[in-house]
Coordinates of C-alpha atoms and ligand atoms in Angstrom, one line a residue:
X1 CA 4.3 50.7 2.7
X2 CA 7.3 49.1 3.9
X3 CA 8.6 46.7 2.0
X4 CA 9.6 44.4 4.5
X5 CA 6.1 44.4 5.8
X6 CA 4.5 43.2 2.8
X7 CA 2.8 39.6 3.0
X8 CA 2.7 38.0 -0.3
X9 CA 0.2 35.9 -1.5
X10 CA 0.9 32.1 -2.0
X11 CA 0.2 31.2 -5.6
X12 CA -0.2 27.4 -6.0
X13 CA -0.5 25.5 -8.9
X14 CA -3.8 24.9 -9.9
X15 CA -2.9 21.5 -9.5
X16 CA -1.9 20.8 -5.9
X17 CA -5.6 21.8 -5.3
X18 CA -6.4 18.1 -6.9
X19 CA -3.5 16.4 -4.7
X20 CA -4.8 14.2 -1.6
X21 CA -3.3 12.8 1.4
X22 CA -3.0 10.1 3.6
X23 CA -5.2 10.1 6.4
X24 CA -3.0 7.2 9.0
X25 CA -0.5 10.5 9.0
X26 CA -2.7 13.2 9.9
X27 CA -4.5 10.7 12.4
X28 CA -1.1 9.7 14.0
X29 CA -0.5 13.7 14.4
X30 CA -3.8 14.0 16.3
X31 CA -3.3 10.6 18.4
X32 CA 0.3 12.6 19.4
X33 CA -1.4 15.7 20.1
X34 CA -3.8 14.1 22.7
X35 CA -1.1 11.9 24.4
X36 CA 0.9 15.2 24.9
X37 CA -2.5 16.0 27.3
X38 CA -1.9 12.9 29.1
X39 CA -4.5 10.4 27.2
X40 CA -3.6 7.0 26.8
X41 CA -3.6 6.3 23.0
X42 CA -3.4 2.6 21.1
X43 CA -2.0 2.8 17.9
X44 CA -4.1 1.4 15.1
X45 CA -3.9 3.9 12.9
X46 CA -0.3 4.0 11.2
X47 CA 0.4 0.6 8.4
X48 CA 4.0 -0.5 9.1
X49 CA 5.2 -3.5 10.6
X50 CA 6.2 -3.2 14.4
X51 CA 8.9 -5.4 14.0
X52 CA 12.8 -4.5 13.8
X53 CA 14.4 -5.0 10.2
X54 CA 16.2 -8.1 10.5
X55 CA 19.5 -7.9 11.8
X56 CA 21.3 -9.4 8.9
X57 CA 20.2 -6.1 6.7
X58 CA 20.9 -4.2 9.4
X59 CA 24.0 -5.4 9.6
X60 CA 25.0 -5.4 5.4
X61 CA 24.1 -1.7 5.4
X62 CA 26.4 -0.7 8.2
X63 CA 28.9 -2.6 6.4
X64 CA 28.5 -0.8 3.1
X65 CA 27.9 2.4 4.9
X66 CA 31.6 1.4 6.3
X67 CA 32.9 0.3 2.4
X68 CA 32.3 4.0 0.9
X69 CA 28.5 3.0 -0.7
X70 CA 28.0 6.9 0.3
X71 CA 28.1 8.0 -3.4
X72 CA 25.5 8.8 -6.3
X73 CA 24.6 5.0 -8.1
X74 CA 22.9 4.8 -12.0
X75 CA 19.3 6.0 -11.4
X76 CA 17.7 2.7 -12.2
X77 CA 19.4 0.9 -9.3
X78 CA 22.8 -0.7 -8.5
X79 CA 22.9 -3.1 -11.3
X80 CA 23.7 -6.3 -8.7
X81 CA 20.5 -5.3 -6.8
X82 CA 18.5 -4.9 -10.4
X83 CA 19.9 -8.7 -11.3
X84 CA 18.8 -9.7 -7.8
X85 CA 15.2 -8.6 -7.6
X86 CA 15.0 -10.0 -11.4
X87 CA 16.0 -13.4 -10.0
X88 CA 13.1 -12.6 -7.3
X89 CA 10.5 -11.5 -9.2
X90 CA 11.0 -14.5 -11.9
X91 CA 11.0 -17.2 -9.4
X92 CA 8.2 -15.8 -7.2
X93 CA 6.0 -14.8 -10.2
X94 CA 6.9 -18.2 -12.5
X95 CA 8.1 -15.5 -16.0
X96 CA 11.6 -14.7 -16.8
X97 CA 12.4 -11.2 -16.0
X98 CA 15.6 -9.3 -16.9
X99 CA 17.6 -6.9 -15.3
X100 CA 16.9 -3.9 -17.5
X101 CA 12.6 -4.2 -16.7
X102 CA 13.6 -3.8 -13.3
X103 CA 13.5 0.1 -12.0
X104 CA 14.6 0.7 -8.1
X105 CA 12.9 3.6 -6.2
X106 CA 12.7 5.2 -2.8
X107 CA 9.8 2.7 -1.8
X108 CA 6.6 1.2 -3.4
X109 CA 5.0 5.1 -3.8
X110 CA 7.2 6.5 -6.2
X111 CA 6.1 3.4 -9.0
X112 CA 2.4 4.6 -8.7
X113 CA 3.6 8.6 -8.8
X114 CA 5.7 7.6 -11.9
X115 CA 3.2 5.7 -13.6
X116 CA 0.8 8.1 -13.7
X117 CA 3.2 11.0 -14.7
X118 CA 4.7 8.8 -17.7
X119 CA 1.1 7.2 -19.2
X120 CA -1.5 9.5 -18.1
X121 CA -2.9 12.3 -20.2
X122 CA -5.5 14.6 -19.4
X123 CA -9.2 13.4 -19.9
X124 CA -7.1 9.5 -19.3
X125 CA -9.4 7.0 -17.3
X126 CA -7.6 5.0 -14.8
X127 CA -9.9 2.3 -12.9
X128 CA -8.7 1.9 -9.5
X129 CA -9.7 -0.2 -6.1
X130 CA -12.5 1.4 -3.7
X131 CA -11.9 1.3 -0.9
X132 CA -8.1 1.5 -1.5
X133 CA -5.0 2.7 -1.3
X134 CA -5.9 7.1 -0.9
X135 CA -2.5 7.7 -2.9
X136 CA -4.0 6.1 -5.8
X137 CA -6.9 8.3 -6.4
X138 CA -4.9 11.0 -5.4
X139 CA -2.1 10.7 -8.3
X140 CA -4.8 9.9 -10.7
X141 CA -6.8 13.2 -9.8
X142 CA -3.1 15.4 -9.7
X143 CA -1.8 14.1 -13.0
X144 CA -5.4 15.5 -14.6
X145 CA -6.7 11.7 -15.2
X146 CA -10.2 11.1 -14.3
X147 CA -10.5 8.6 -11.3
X148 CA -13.2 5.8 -11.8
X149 CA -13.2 3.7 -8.8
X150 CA -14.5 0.0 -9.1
X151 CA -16.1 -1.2 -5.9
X152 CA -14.8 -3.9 -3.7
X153 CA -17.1 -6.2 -2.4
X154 CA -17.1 -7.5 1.3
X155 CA -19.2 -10.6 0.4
X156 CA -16.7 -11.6 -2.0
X157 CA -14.3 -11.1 0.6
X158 CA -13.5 -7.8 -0.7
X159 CA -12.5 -8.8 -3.8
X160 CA -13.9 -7.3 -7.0
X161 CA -16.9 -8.1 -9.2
X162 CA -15.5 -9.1 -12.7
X163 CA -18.7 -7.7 -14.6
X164 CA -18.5 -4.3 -13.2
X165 CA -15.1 -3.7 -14.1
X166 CA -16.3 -5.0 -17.6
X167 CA -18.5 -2.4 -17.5
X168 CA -16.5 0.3 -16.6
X169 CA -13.7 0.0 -19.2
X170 CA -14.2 3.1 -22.2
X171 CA -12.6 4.0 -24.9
X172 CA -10.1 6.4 -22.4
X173 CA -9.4 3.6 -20.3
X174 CA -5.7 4.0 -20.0
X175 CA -4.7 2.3 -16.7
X176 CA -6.3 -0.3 -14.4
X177 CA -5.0 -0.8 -10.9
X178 CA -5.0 -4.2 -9.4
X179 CA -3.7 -4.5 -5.5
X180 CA -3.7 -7.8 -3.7
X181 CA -3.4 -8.7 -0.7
X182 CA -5.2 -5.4 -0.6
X183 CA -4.8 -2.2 2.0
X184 CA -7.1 -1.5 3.6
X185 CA -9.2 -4.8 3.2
X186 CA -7.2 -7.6 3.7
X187 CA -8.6 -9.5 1.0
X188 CA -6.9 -10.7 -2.0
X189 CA -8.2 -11.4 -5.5
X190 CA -8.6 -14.8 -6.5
X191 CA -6.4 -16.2 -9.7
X192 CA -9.7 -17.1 -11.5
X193 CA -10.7 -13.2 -11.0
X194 CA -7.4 -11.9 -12.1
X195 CA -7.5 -14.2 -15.4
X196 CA -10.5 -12.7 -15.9
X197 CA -9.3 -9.7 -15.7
X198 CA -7.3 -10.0 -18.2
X199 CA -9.5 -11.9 -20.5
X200 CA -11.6 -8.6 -20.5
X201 CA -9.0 -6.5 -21.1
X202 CA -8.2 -8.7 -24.1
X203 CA -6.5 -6.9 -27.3
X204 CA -7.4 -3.2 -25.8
X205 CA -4.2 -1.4 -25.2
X206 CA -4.6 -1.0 -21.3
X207 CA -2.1 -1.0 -18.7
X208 CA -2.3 -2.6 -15.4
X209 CA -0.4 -1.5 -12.3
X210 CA -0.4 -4.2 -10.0
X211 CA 0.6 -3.2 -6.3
X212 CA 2.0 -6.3 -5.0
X213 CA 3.3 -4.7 -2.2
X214 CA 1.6 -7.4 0.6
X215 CA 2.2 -10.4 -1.7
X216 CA 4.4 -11.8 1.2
X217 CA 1.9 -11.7 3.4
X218 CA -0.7 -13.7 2.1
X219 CA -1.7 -16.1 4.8
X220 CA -3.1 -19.2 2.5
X221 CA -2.2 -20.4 -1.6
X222 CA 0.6 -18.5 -3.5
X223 CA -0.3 -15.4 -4.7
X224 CA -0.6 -14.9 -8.1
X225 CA 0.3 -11.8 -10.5
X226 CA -1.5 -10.7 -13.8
X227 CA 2.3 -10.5 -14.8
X228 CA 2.0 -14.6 -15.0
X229 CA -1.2 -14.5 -17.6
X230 CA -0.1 -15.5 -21.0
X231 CA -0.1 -11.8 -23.4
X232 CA -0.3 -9.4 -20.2
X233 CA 3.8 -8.7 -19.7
X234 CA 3.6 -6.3 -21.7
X235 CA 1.2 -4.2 -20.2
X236 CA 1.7 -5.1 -16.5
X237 CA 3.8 -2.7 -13.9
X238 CA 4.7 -4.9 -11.2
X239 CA 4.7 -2.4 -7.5
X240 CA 6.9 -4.4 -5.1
X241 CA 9.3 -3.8 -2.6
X242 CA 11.0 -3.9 0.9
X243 CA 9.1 -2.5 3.1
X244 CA 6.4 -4.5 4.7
X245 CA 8.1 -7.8 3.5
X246 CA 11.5 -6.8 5.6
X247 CA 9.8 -4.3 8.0
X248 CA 11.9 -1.5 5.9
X249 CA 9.1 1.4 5.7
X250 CA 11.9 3.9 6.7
X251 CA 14.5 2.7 4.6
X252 CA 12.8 3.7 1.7
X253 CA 13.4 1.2 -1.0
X254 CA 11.1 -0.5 -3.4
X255 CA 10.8 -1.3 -7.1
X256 CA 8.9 -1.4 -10.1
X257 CA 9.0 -4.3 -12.7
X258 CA 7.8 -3.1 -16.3
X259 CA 8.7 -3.7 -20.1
X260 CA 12.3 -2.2 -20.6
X261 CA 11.1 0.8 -22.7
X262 CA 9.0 2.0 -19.9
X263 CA 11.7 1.0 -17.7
X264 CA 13.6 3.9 -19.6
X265 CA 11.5 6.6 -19.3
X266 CA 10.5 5.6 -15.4
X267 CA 14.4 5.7 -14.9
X268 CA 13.9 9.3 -16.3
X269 CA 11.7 10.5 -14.0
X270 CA 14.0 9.3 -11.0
X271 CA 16.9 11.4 -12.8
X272 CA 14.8 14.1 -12.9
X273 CA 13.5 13.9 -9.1
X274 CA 15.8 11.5 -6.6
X275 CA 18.6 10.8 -9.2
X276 CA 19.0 7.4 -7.5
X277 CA 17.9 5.4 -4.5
X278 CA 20.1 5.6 -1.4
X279 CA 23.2 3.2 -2.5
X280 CA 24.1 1.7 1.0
X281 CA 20.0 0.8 1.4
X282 CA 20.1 -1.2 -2.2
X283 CA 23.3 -3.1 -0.7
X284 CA 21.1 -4.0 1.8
X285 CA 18.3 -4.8 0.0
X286 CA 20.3 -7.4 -1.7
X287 CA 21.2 -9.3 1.5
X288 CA 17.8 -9.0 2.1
X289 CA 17.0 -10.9 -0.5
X290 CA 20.1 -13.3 -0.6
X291 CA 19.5 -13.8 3.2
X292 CA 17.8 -16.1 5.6
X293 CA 13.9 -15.3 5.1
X294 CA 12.9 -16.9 7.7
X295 CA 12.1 -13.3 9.5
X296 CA 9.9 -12.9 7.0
X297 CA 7.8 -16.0 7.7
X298 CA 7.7 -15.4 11.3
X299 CA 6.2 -11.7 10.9
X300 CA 3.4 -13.5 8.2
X301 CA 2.6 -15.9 11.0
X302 CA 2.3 -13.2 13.9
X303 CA 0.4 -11.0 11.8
X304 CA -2.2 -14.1 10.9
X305 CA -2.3 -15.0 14.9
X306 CA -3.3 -11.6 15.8
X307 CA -5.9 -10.9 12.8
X308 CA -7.5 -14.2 14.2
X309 CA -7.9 -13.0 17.4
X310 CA -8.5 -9.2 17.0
X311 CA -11.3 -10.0 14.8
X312 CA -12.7 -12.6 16.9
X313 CA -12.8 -9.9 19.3
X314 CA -14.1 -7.2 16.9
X315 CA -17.4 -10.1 16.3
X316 CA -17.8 -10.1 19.9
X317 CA -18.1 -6.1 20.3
X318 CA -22.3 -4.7 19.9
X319 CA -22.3 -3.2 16.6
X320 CA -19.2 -4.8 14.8
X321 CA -18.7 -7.6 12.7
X322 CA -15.3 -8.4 10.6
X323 CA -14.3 -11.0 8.0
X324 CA -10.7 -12.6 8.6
X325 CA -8.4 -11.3 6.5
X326 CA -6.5 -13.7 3.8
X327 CA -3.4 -10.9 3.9
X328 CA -1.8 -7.6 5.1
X329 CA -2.3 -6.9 8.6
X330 CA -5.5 -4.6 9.0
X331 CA -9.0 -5.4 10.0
X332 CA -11.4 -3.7 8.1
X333 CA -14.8 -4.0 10.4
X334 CA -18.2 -3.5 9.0
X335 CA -19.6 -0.7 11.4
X336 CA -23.1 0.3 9.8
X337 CA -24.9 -2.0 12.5
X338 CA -23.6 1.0 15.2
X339 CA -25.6 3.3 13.5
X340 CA -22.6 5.9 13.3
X341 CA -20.9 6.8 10.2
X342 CA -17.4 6.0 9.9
X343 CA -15.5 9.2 10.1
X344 CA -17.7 9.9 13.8
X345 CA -16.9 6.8 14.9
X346 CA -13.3 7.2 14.6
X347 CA -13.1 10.2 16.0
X348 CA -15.0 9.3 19.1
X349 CA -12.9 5.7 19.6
X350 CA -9.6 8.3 19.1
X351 CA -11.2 10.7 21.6
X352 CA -13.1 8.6 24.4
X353 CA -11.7 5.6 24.1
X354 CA -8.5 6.0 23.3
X355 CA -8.0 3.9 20.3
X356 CA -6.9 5.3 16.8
X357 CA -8.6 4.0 13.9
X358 CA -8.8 5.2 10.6
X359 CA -12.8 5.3 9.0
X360 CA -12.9 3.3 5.8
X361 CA -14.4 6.4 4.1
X362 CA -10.8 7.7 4.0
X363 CA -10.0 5.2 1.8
X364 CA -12.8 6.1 -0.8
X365 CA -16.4 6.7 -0.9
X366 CA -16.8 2.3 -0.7
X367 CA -15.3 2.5 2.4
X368 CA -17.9 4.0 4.3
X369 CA -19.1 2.1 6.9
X370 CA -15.8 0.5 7.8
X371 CA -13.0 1.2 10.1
X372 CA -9.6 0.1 9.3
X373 CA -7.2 -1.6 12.3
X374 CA -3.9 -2.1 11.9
X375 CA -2.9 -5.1 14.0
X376 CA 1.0 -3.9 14.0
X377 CA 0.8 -3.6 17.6
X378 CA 1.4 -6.2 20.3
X379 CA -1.3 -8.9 21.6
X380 CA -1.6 -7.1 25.0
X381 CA -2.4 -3.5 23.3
X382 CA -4.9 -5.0 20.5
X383 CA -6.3 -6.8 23.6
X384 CA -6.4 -3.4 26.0
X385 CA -7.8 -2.1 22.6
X386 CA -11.2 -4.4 22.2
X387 CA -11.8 -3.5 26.1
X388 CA -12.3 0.1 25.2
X389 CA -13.8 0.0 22.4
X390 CA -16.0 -2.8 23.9
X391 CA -16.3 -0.3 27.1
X392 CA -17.3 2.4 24.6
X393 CA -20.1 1.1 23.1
X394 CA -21.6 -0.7 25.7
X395 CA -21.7 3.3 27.1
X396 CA -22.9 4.7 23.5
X397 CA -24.7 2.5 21.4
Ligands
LIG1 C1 -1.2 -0.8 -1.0 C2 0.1 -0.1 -0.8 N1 1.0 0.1 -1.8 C3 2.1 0.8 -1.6 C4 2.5 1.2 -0.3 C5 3.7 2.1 -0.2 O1 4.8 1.4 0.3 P1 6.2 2.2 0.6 O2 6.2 2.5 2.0 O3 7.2 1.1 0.2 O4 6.2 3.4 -0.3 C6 1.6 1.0 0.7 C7 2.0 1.5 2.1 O5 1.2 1.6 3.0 C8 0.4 0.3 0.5 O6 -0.4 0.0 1.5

C-alpha cells in the first residue's frame, strides 16, 4: 500500500473519554446553523453579559498595549494586579489576604482545572452542586476523582440541604464545591447554610472551592464567602474574577485566592500550561478595579429588571413556573408541568419557536425538568421571546 494513503488511527488517552463539555457552546453552534437557513433565532442560550466592557478598561489596555505590556510577566500575575485583587478580596470578603495567596489565570476556569489537577487523586471524592456548573463534574470525572453531586433544592430557592451534604461526606472526601450566586439557578446560599457548612466539615481535612464568580451580582444582602468563617482560610480556594463582574468573558482574566503554599504549586501549573496571563489584560484588570464601578452597579440593576419581568412572563406561559432569581442573570423554569422532558423541550423551542434555551439536564441529572434562560439579551428580544414560546405551547401542550 501506499504510504501516503494510509489513514491512521486516532489513539486518545483513555482519559479524554471522561472529559465533558459545555452544552451553551454546542447549542450556540446549532442556533447559528439554523439562522444560516433563514430562522429567526433569540439567544438565550450563551452566559455572558451583553454589555460592552467599560470604556475606562478599555481604554487602560490600549494604553499598556501602546506602553510595551506585550511581553512574558511572572506566572502568578503582575505583582501590582496580585496586591490589587488582595486589597479586593480582603475588603469585600472582611479577612486580610496577601499578595502571594493570590494566583491570576486566563479566567475563572483554569482555578477549577488547577484545583483538581493539584489535590485530586484517583479514587478522591469531590462533592459538587447539581444542577451546576457542567465544567465541574467534568474536571472531577478527567482528573480520575469520583463525582458525587449534592442536590439543590428549588423549594429552598435552590440552595442546598445541609443534612445531605452531611451525609454525603466519606472518608475520600477530598474537595467540596460551593458556588453562589449559582449558574444555572440563580440562587444563592444563605450565610447560615454556609456556616453550616463549615461546621460539618469541622476538623476533617477537606478543601472547599468556592466559585464566587457572580458574587457581584447578587441582587439583595452582601454575599458572604466560607473564606470569612473563623478556621476555614486554610482550606478555602476562592474562584473569582473579571468577567461577568466587568463584562470581560473574552478578555480572559480571573483569579484564584488560596493559602500561599498552594498558591505555589497552582502557579506551577500555569508555568507549565499558559506561562502567564496576558500582561496588557492584568493592566487592565487593575483599572478595573481602581476605577469608577459604577458600570458594574448599573449591569446588576438591568440584569434584576429583566429577571423580574422575564419570569413574570415565564409564570404567565401554560406549563411554566419560575422562582426570581436572588443573583446571576439566568431563569431556571420548572417545566415538568408541560409534560416534556427538558432536553425535547429545548430542542423544539430552538427549532419551532425560535428561542435557544439550554435544558437543565445539561447541567446534571438534578436539572432535569428545568430550562435555563439567560436574560443577557435586550427587554424587546426576552419580550419577542415569551411570545413564541407562549405561541408554542398554546399550539403543543
Ligand atoms: C459558575 C461559573 N464559574 C466560572 C465560570 C467561568 O468564568 P470565566 O469565563 O471567567 O472562565 C462561569 C462561566 O460561565 C460560571 O458560570
Amino acid at each position: 500500500m501506499n504510504a501516503q494513503t494510509v489513514q491512521h488511527e486516532l489513539l486518545m488517552a483513555r482519559r479524554m473519554a471522561r472529559l465533558g463539555t459545555e452544552t451553551a457552546f454546542e447549542v450556540l453552534s446549532k442556533a447559528k446553523a439554523l439562522e444560516r437557513q433563514g430562522k429567526s433565532i433569540i439567544h438565550l442560550e450563551i452566559g455572558e453579559p451583553d454589555f460592552d466592557t467599560p470604556e475606562n478598561i478599555v481604554e487602560a489596555a490600549v494604553d499598556a498595549l501602546h506602553k510595551g505590556w506585550t511581553h512574558y510577566g511572572p506566572s502568578a500575575g503582575l505583582p501590582e494586579l496580585r496586591h490589587e485583587i488582595a486589597k479586593y478580596v480582603s475588603r469585600t470578603r472582611g479577612v486580610d489576604v496577601f499578595p502571594d495567596e493570590v494566583v491570576v489565570v486566563p479566567g475563572g476556569k483554569p482555578i477549577m482545572f488547577f484545583t483538581m489537577m493539584a489535590l485530586i487523586d484517583e479514587g478522591d471524592e469531590v462533592i459538587y452542586p447539581n444542577p451546576g456548573f457542567p465544567i465541574y463534574e467534568s474536571m472531577i470525572n478527567y482528573v480520575g476523582g469520583t463525582a458525587v453531586p449534592i442536590q439543590l433544592h428549588e423549594e429552598r430557592d435552590f440552595a442546598l440541604d445541609v443534612n445531605e451534604l452531611a451525609a454525603l461526606i466519606t472518608d475520600r472526601t477530598k474537595l467540596i464545591i460551593l458556588n453562589s450566586p449559582q449558574n444555572p439557578t440563580g440562587g444563592i446560599l444563605p450565610r447560615e447554610d454556609i456556616e453550616q457548612v463549615a461546621c460539618i466539615i469541622g476538623e476533617r481535612n477537606i478543601m472547599v472551592l468556592s466559585d464566587e464568580i457572580y458574587s457581584r451580582l447578587q441582587f439583595e444582602g452582601q454575599p458572604f464567602s466560607i473564606l470569612q468563617v473563623p478556621g476555614m482560610r486554610d482550606r478555602t480556594i476562592l474562584l473569582d474574577g473579571f468577567s461577568k463582574t466587568y463584562a470581560m468573558t473574552g478578555w480572559r482574566i480571573g483569579y484564584g485566592v488560596m493559602r500561599a503554599d498552594l498558591a505555589a504549586h497552582i502557579t506551577r501549573l500555569m508555568t507549565n500550561s499558559n506561562s502567564c496571563t496576558a500582561s496588557f489584560t492584568q493592566i487592565a484588570a487593575i483599572e478595573a478595579l481602581r476605577g469608577d464601578q459604577s458600570a458594574v452597579d448599573r449591569m446588576r440593576a438591568e440584569f434584576q429588571r429583566r429577571l423580574e419581568a422575564f419570569t413574570a412572563g415565564l409564570n404567565g406561559i401554560r406549563g411554566f413556573s419560575c422562582r426570581m432569581p436572588r443573583g446571576a442573570f439566568y431563569a431556571f423554569p420548572n417545566i415538568t408541568a408541560t409534560g416534556w422532558k427538558s432536553r425535547p423541550l429545548a430542542d423544539a423551542l430552538l427549532e419551532d419557536a425560535g428561542v435557544a434555551a439550554l435544558s437543565g439536564a445539561s447541567f446534571g441529572q438534578f436539572g432535569e425538568g428545568y430550562l435555563r434562560f439567560s436574560v443577557a439579551n435586550s427587554t424587546e428580544n426576552l419580550q419577542q421571546a415569551l411570545v413564541r414560546i407562549d405561541k408554542w405551547t398554546k399550539r403543543n401542550l
